XYZ file of C-alpha atoms in Angstrom:
652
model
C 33.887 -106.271 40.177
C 32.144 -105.500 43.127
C 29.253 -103.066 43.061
C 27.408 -101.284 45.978
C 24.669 -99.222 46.446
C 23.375 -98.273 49.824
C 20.616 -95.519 49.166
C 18.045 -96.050 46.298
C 17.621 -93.075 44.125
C 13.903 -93.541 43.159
C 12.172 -91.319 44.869
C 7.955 -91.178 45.178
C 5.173 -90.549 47.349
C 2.071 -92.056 46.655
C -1.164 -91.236 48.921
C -4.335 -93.086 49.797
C -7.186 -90.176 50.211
C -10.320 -88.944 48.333
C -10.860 -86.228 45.940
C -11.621 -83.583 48.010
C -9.802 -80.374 47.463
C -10.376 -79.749 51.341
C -8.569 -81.063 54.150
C -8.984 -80.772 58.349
C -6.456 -78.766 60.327
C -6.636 -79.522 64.130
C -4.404 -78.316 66.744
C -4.078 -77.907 70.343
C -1.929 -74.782 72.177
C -0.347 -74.941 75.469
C 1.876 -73.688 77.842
C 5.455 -74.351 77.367
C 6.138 -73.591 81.054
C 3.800 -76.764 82.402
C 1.981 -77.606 79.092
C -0.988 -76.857 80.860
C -3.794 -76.214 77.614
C -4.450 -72.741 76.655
C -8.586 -71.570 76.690
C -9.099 -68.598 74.084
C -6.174 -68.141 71.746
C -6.767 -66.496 68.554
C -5.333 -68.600 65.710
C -5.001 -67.045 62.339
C -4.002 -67.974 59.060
C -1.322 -65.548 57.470
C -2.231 -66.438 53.824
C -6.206 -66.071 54.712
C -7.785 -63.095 55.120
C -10.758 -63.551 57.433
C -9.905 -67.147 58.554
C -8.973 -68.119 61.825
C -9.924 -69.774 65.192
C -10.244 -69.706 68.996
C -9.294 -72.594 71.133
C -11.608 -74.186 73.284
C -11.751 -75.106 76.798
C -8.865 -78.145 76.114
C -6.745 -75.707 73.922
C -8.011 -77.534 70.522
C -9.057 -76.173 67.334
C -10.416 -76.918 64.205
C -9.841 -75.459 60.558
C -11.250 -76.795 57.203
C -8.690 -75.231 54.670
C -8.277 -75.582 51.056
C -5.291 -77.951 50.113
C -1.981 -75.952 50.414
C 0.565 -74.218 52.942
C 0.051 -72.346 55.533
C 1.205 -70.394 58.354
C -0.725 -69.980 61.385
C -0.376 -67.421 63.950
C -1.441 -67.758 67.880
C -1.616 -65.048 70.358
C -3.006 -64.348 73.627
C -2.730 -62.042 75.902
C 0.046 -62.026 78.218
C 1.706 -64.541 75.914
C 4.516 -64.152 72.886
C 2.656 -64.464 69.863
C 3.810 -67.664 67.946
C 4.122 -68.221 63.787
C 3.984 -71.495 62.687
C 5.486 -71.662 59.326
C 4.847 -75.117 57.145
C 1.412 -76.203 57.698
C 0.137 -78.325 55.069
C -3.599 -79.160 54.740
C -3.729 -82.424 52.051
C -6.808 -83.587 50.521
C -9.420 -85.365 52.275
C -7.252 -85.838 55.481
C -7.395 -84.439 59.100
C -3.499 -83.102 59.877
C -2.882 -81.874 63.643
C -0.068 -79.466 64.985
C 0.706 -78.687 67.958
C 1.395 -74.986 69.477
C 3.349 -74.195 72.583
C 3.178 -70.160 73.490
C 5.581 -68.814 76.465
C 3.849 -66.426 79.041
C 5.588 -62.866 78.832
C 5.649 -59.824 81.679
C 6.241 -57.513 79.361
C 3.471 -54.691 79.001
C 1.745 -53.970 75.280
C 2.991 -50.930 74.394
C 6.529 -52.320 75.177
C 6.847 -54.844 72.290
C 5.630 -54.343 68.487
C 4.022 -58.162 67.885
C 5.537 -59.429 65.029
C 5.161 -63.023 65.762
C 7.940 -65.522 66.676
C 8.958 -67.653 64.294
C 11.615 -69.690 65.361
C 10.363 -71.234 68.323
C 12.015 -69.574 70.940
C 9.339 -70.631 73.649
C 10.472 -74.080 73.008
C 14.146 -73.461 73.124
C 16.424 -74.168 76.707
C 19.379 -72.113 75.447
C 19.408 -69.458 72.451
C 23.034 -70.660 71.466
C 24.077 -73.107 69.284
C 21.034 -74.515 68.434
C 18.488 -74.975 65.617
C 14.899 -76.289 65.609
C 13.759 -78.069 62.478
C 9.840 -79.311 61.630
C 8.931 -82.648 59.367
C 8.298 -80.625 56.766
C 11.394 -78.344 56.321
C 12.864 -81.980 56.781
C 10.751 -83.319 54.304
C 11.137 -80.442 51.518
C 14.589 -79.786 52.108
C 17.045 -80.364 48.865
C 19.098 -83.332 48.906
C 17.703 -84.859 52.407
C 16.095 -87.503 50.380
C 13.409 -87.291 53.392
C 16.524 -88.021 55.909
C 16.947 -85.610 58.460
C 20.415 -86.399 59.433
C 21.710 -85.234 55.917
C 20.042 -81.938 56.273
C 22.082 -81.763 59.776
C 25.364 -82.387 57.553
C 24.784 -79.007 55.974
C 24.350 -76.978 59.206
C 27.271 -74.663 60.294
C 30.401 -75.637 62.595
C 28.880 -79.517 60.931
C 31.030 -81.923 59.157
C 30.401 -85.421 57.406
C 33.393 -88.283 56.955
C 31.988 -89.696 53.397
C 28.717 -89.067 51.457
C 27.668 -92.985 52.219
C 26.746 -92.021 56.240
C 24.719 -90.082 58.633
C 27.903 -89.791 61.118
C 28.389 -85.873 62.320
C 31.585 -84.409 62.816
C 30.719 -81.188 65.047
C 32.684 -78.547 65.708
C 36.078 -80.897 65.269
C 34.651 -83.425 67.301
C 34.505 -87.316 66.521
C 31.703 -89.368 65.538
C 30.925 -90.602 69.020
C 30.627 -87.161 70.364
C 27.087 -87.037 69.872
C 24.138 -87.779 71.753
C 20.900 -89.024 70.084
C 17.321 -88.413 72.214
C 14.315 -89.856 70.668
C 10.871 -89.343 72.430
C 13.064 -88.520 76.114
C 15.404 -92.132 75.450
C 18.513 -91.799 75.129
C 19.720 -94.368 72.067
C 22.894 -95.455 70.542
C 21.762 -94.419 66.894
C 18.221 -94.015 64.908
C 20.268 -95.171 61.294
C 20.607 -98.689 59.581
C 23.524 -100.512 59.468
C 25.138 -98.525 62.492
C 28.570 -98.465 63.999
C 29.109 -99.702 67.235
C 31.382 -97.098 68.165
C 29.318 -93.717 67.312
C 25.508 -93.035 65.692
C 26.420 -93.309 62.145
C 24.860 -94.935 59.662
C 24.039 -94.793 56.069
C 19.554 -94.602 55.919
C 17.894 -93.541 58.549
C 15.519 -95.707 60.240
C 12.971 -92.442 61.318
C 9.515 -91.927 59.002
C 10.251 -88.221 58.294
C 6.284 -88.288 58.459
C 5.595 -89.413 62.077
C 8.444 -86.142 62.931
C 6.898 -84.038 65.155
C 10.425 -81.575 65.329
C 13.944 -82.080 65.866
C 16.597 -80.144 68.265
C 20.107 -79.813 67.133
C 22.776 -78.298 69.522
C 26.375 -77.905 68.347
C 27.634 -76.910 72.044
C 27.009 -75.073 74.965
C 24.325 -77.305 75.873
C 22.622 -77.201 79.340
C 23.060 -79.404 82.506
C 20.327 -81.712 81.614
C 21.762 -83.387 78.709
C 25.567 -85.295 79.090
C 27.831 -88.065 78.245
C 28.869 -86.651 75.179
C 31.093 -83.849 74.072
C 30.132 -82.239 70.986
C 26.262 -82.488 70.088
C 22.614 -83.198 70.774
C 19.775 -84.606 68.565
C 16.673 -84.487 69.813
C 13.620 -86.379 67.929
C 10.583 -85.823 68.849
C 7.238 -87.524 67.234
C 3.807 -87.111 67.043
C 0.978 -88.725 67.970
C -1.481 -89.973 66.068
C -5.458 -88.281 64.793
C -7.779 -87.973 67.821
C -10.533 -87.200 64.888
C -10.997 -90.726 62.706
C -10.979 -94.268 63.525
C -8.290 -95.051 61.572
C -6.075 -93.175 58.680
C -3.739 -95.116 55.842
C -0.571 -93.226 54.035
C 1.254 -95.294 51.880
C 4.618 -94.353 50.482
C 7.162 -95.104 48.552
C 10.563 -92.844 48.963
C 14.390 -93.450 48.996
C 14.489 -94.886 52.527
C 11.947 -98.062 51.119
C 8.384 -98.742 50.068
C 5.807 -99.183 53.354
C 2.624 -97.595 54.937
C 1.588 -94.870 57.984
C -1.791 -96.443 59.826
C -2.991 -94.246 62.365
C -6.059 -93.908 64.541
C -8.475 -92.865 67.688
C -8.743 -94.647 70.893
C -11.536 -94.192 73.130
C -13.202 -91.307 70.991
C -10.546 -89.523 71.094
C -8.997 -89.558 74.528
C -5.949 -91.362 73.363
C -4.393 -92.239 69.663
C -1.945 -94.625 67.972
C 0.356 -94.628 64.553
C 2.194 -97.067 63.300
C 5.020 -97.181 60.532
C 6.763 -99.893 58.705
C 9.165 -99.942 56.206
C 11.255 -102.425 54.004
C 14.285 -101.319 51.527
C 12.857 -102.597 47.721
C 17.076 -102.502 46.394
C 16.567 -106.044 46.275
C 13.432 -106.217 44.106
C 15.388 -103.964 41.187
C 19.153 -105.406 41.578
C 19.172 -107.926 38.584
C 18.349 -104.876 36.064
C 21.822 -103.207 37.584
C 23.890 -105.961 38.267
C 24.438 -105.658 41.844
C 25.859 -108.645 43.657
C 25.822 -106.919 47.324
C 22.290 -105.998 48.181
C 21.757 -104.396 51.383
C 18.188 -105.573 52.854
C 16.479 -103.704 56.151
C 12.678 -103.134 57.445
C 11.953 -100.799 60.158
C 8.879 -100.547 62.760
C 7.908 -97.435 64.278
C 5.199 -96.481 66.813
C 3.555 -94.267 69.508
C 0.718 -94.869 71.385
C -0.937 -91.779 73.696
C -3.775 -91.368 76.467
C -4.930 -88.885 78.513
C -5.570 -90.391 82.016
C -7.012 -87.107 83.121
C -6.609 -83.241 82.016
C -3.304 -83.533 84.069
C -1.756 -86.663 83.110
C -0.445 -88.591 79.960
C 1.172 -91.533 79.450
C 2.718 -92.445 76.367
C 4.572 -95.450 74.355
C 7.178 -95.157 71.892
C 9.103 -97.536 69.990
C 11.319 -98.065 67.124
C 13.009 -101.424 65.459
C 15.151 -101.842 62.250
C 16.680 -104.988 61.070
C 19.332 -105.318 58.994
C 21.494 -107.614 56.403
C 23.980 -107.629 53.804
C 26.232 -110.016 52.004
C 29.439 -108.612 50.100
C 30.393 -111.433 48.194
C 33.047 -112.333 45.911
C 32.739 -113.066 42.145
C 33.731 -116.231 40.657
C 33.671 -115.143 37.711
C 36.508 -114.828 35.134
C 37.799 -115.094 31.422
C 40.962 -115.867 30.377
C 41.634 -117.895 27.253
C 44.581 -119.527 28.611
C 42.254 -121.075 30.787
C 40.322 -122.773 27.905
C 38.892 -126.332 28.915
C 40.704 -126.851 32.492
C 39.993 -125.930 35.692
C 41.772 -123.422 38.715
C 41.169 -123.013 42.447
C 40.884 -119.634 43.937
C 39.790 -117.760 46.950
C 36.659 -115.579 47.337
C 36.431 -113.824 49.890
C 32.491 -113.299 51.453
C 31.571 -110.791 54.417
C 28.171 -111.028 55.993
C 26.449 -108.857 58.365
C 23.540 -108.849 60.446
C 22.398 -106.354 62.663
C 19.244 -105.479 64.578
C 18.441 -102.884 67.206
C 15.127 -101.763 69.050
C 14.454 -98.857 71.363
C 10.884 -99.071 73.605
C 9.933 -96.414 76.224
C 6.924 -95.564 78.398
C 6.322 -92.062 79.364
C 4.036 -90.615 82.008
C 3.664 -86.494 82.035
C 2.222 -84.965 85.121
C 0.759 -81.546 86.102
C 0.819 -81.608 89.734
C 0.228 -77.692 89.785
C 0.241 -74.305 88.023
C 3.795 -74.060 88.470
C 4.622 -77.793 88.179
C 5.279 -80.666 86.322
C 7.409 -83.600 85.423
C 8.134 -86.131 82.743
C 9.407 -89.830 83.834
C 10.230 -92.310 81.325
C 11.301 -96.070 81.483
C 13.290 -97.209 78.557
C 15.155 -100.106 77.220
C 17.226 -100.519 74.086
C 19.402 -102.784 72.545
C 22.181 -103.136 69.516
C 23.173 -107.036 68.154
C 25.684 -107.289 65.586
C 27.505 -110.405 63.514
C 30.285 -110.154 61.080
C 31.608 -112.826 59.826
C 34.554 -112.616 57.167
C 35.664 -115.859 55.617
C 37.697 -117.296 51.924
C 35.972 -119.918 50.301
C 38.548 -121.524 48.126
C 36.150 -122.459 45.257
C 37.426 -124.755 41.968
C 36.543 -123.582 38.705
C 35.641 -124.989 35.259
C 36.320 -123.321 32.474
C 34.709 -123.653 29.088
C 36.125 -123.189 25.301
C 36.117 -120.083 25.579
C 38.349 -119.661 28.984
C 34.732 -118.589 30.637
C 34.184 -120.063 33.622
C 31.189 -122.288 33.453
C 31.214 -124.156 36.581
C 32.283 -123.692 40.260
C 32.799 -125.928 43.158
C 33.289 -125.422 46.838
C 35.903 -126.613 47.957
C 36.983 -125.246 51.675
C 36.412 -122.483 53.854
C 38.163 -120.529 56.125
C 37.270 -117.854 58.939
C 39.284 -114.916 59.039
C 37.749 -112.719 61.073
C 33.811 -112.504 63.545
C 32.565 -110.374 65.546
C 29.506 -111.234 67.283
C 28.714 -108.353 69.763
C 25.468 -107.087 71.592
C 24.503 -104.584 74.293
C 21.430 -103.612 75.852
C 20.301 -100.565 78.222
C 17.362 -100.796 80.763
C 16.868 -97.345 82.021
C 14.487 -95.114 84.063
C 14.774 -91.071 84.180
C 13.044 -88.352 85.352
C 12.865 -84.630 84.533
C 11.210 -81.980 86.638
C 10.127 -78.402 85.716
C 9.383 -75.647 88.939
C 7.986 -72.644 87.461
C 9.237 -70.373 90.897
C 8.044 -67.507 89.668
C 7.562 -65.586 86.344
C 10.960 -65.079 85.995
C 12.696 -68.083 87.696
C 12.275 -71.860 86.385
C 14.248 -74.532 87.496
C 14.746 -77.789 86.077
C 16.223 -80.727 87.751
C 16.412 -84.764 87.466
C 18.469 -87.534 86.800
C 18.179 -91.052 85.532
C 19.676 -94.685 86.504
C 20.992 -96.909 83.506
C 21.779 -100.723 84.147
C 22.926 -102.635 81.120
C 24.872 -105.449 79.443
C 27.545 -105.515 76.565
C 28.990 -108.955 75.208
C 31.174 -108.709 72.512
C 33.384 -112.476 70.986
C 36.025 -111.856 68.379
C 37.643 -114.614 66.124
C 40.868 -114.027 64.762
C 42.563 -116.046 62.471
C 46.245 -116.955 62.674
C 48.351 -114.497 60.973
C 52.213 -113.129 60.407
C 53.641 -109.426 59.304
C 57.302 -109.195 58.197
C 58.803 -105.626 59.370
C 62.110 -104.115 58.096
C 63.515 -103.208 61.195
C 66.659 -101.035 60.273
C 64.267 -99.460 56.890
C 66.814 -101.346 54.305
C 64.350 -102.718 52.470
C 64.524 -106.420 53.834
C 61.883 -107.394 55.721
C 63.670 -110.130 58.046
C 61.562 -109.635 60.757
C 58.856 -111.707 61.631
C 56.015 -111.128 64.131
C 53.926 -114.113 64.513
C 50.075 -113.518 65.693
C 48.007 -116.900 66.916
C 44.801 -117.623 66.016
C 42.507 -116.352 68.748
C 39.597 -115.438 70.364
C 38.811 -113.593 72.834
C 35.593 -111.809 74.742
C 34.578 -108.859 76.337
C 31.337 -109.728 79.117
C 29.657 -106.815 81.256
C 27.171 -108.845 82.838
C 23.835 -107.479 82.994
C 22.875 -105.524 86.283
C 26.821 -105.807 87.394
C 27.032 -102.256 86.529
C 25.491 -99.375 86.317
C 24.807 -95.510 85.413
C 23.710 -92.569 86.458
C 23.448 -89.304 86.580
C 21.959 -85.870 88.525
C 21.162 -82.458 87.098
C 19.972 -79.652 88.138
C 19.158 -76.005 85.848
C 18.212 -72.359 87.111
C 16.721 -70.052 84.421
C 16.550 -66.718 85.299
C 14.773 -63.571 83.289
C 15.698 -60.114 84.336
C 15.165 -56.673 83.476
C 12.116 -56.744 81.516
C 13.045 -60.749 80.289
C 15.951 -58.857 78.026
C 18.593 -60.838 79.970
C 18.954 -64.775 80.437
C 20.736 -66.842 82.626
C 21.142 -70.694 82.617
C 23.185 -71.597 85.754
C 23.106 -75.339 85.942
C 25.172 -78.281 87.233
C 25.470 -82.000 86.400
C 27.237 -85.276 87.908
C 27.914 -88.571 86.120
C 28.902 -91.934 87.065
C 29.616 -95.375 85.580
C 30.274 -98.174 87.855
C 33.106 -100.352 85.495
C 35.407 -97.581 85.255
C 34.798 -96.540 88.499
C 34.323 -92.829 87.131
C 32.838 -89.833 88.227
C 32.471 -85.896 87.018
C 31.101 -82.996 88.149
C 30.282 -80.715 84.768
C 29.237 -76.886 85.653
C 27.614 -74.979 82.858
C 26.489 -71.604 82.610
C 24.767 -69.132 79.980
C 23.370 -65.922 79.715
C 21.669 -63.932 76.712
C 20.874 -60.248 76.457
C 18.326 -59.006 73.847
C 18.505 -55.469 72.388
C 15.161 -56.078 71.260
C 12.892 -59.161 72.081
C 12.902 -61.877 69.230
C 14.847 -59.533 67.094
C 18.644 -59.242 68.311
C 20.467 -61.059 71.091
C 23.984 -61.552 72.424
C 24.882 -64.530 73.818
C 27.715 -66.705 75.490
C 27.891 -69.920 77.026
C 30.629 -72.349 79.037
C 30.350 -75.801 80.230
C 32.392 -78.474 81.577
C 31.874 -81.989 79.035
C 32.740 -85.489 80.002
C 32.054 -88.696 78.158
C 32.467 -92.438 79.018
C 34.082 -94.000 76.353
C 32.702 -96.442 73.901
C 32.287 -99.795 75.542
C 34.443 -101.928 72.704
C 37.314 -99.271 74.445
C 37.069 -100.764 77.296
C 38.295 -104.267 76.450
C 41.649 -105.758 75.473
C 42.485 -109.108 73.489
C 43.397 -110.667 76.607
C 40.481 -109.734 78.580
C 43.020 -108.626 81.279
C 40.909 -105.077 82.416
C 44.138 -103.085 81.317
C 41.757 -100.755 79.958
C 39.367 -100.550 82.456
C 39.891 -97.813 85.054
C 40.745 -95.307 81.799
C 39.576 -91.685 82.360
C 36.443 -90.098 81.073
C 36.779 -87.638 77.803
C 36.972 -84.385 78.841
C 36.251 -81.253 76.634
C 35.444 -77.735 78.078
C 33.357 -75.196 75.600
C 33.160 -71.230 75.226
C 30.628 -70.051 72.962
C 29.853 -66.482 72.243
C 27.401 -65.205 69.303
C 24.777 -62.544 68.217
C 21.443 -63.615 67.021
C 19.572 -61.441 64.629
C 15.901 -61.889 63.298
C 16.684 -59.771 60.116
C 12.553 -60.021 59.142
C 9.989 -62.250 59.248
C 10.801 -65.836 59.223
C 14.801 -64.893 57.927
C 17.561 -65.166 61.232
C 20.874 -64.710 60.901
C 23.509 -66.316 63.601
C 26.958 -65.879 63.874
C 29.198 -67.566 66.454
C 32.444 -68.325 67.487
C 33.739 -71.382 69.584
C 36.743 -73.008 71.153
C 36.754 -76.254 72.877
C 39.678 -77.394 74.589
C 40.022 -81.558 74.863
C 42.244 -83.820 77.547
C 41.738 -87.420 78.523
C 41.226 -88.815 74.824
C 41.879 -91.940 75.001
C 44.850 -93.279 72.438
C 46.188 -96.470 71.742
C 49.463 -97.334 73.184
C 50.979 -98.767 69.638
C 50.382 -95.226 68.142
C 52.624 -93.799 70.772
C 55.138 -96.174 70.140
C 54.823 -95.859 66.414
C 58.808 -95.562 65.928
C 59.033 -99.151 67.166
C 57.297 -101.330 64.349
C 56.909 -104.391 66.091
C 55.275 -102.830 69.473
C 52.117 -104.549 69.814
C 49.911 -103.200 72.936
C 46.057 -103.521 73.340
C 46.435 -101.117 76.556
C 45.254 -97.095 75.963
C 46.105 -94.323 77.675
C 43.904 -91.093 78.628
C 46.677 -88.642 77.290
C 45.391 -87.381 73.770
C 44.683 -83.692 74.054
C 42.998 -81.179 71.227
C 42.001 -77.849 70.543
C 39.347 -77.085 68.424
C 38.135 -73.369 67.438
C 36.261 -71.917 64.464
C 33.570 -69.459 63.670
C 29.936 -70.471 62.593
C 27.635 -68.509 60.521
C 24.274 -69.359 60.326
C 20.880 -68.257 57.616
C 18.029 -69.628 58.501
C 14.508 -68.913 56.551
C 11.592 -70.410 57.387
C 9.121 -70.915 54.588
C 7.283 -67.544 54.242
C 6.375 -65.973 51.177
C 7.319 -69.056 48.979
C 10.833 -68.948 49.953
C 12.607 -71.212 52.385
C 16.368 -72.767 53.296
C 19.006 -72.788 55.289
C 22.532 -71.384 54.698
């Protein structure tokens, strides 16, 4: 019998520190709009009386707290004061958050300042979207320190089986969804991943070098595309600016490994580095396992400050994968006693890798100005390789077998199949004025996929007229076939532009923005509109809001190809899917939002396989598709969100 196990279910932290009961809090606050620091804020802690800071000249503080969690308020004047919720201060370390406050023309004695603590300054659109920090990740029940299972819980959120990370969102498929980590767009951040979509079952992200995620489930603005349903957005920290170098290591479900981290140039720049390797291997014999899935990851960013205006950054991520599923020999049958049988085991091994690298440079050119460029590559390899070993056995006395020996193998079925992206983008913020800000960029993608398939020579018997013989007999050759887009042969790209207007006292919001896509194979090109607006009955408390956009999506590259590598599929449409959204946001008290909304997304140009249309014909054989699948999806999402104040904390 065959036994699996994909996740561990140990589950430990262990920490290299002193015995101080003490531990450093530094942070730095800036300006959403430009990220320009912030000279003078008042920083307080909630759960101190009498405690606090002021930032300095850079925007950076400095607390020594006792060991525990914290929230920390920021204000300013002419700012939206800004709750933090889930700082913790460990022993003997220096932790660091960072603080980004939005500038406000509202007068005083218009606004009672409660304190925002859901991160609105941070947020492009109010609808359909949730902001999540490392440690709500990190505490949450049943995450197992995996931040794509605490997405599976969220509302209008579905998940195909417990064993992956793959999102169903709002009726969409598992390719729907678009993953951003550190400003690259990647195929997937899990182990083990599927070609077609960003499942897979562990993922390959430290939960500790989180700096937040951003989850949409629709609606989303111009900048982001491609995909129809979703976007994840990962974004991690840097590393202490305050000691030479810093050493966590950890043991949890996702493997056994270690967090160094450090200062560069006294503190102008800073590095961390994780790495990772799954320990399933090292505890299999006491369970019996036969099929022992085995994976490291690497993780790292490395930041400077060129000057007070400009920062470049590197970012990278690796994980490497490998598992054998392999038959058992093994048998007992007493009729067997003292002679010997042949049978066939069939073995399946996979190996996978992928990496994602990316330089960023951030620039204040003004005030009112600034803009983020980032030059990316990223890459995917897979093998599978499914074969029958016809093995003899020996059997013993006792009809055990005692003995086996290879006799012959035979390849069913391989896949070997790699892609890679080399990509440059660039994202611009205009601050206009203090109640216009518009946001425009684009980005050029040239990349590669190969894919070889072995198939091994096979016939199916059909019963034709459904009488129960099956006299029919459809022969299928051995083959194999490829699927080649050479490197720099073609190409993306795409062009957005956002306006974000604040009227009437900031209580209403518009996001008018427009996109345009294009991929060079398929010879396809879209032009997505979308718009949103939000009116607040009372700032940060209660908000109505509504969104539509126009989605499109190039499909999957294995989609593209055909068994005969004859292009049939080649010229297919893009995926189409146009969303309404319309909700009511309510901040019910401090730290506890409730958000109810209702959707409908209407789908044309799904691809679908020509065989399924012909399904009343059993021996119709087609590799061709056709852009004719259509779909309607609608629902209503409720969301309760409580960030951790006052002991208490979840999501509903």
């Amino acid at each position: 019998m065959k036994k699996f196990l994909y996740i561990p279910f140990f589950l430990m932290t262990l920490f290299i520190n002193t015995n101080a009961q003490t531990g450093i809090l530094n942070g730095k606050v800036a300006d959403v709009s430009n990220s320009e620091p912030l000279i003078g804020v008042n920083i307080i802690v909630v759960e101190l009386e009498n405690t606090g800071a002021a930032t300095d000249i850079n925007g950076y503080f400095e607390l020594k707290l006792p060991v525990g969690s914290y929230s920390l308020k920021a204000s300013l004047i002419g700012y939206t004061t800004v709750v933090k919720t889930d700082v913790i201060v460990k022993s003997g370390t220096d932790e660091t958050i960072n603080i980004q406050l939005s500038s406000t023309t509202l007068e005083l004695e218009q606004v009672t300042v409660t304190g925002d603590y859901f991160d609105k300054a941070i947020t492009e659109n109010n609808l359909s979207t949730v902001i999540l920090g490392a440690e709500e990740v990190r505490r949450s029940p049943g995450s197992a320190q995996d931040f794509q299972r605490i997405l599976q819980a969220m509302a209008g959120v579905a998940f195909s089986t417990d064993q992956t990370n793959e999102l169903l969102v709002r009726g969409g498929s598992p390719n729907e969804n678009l993953t951003v980590f550190d400003n690259m767009e990647i195929h997937s951040t899990n182990h083990y991943p599927n070609e077609m979509n960003s499942g897979g079952p562990i993922n390959m992200i430290n939960v500790d070098l989180i700096e937040d995620i951003h989850f949409s489930t629709g609606g989303f603005i111009s900048k982001y595309g491609d995909k129809l349903s979703s976007v994840l957005v990962v974004n991690t920290r840097e590393g202490t600016r305050h000691r030479n170098l810093a050493v966590n290591v950890n043991l949890s479900m996702a493997g056994y490994g270690a967090i160094l981290e450090g200062k560069i140039n006294e503190g102008q720049g800073s590095w961390i580095l994780s790495a990772r390797k799954s320990f399933i291997n090292l505890i299999a014999g006491s369970f019996g396992l036969t099929s022992i899935p085995y994976y490291y990851d690497l993780q790292f960013k490395t930041a400077y400050d060129l000057s007070t205006k400009q920062k470049l950054s590197l970012s990278g991520i690796y994980g490497n994968d490998k598992i054998d599923v392999e038959g058992e020999t093994g048998h007992t049958n007493i009729n067997f006693a003292n002679s010997k049988d042949s049978v066939e085991i069939e073995n399946v091994l996979v190996r996978q890798h992928q990496h994602a690298i990316g330089l960023s440079l951030k620039s204040l050119w003004s005030n009112n100005f600034y803009s983020l460029t980032t030059l990316f590559t990223n890459s995917y390899f897979a093998n599978v390789d499914v074969r029958l070993d016809y093995t003899e056995r020996s059997y013993n006395s006792a009809g055990e077998v005692s003995d086996t020996k290879f006799l012959h193998r035979r390849r069913v079925f391989k896949v070997d199949g790699d892609d890679g992206v080399t990509a440059i983008k660039t994202e611009s913020v205009w601050n206009v004025n203090d109640w216009n800000e518009i946001n425009f960029g684009g980005s050029y993608k040239t990349g590669n996929f190969n894919q070889k398939i072995y198939v091994d020579a096979d016939t199916a018997r059909y019963d034709i007229n459904g009488d129960g013989a099956f006299d029919a007999t459809i022969s299928q050759p051995q083959s194999e076939f490829a699927v080649d887009y050479k490197l720099f042969d073609h190409f993306k790209y795409y062009g957005f532009v956002n306006d974000k207007i604040k009227l009437f006292d900031e209580r209403f919001l518009i996001n008018a923005g427009l996109r345009y896509d294009y991929f060079s194979y398929s010879d396809k090109g879209n032009l997505s509109p979308r718009f949103s607006m939000s009116y607040y009955l009372q700032p940060n408390i209660t908000s109505f809001n509504f969104s539509y956009g126009e989605f499109y999506q190039n499909l999957s590259y294995p989609e593209y190809g055909d068994r005969y590598n004859t292009e049939i599929n080649r010229y297919l449409e893009n995926s189409h899917a146009r969303h309404f959204v319309f909700g009511v946001e309510h901040v019910i008290t401090d730290g506890l939002k409730l958000n109810l909304e209702g959707y409908l997304k209407k789908y044309n140009d799904i691809p679908v396989d020509e065989t399924f249309i012909h399904f009343n014909d059993r021996t119709f054989r087609s590799d061709k598709k056709l852009s004719v699948g259509k779909q309607t999806t609608y629902g209503i999402d409720l969301l309760v969100q409580q960030k951790f104040v006052k002991n208490i904390y979840g999501t509903l």
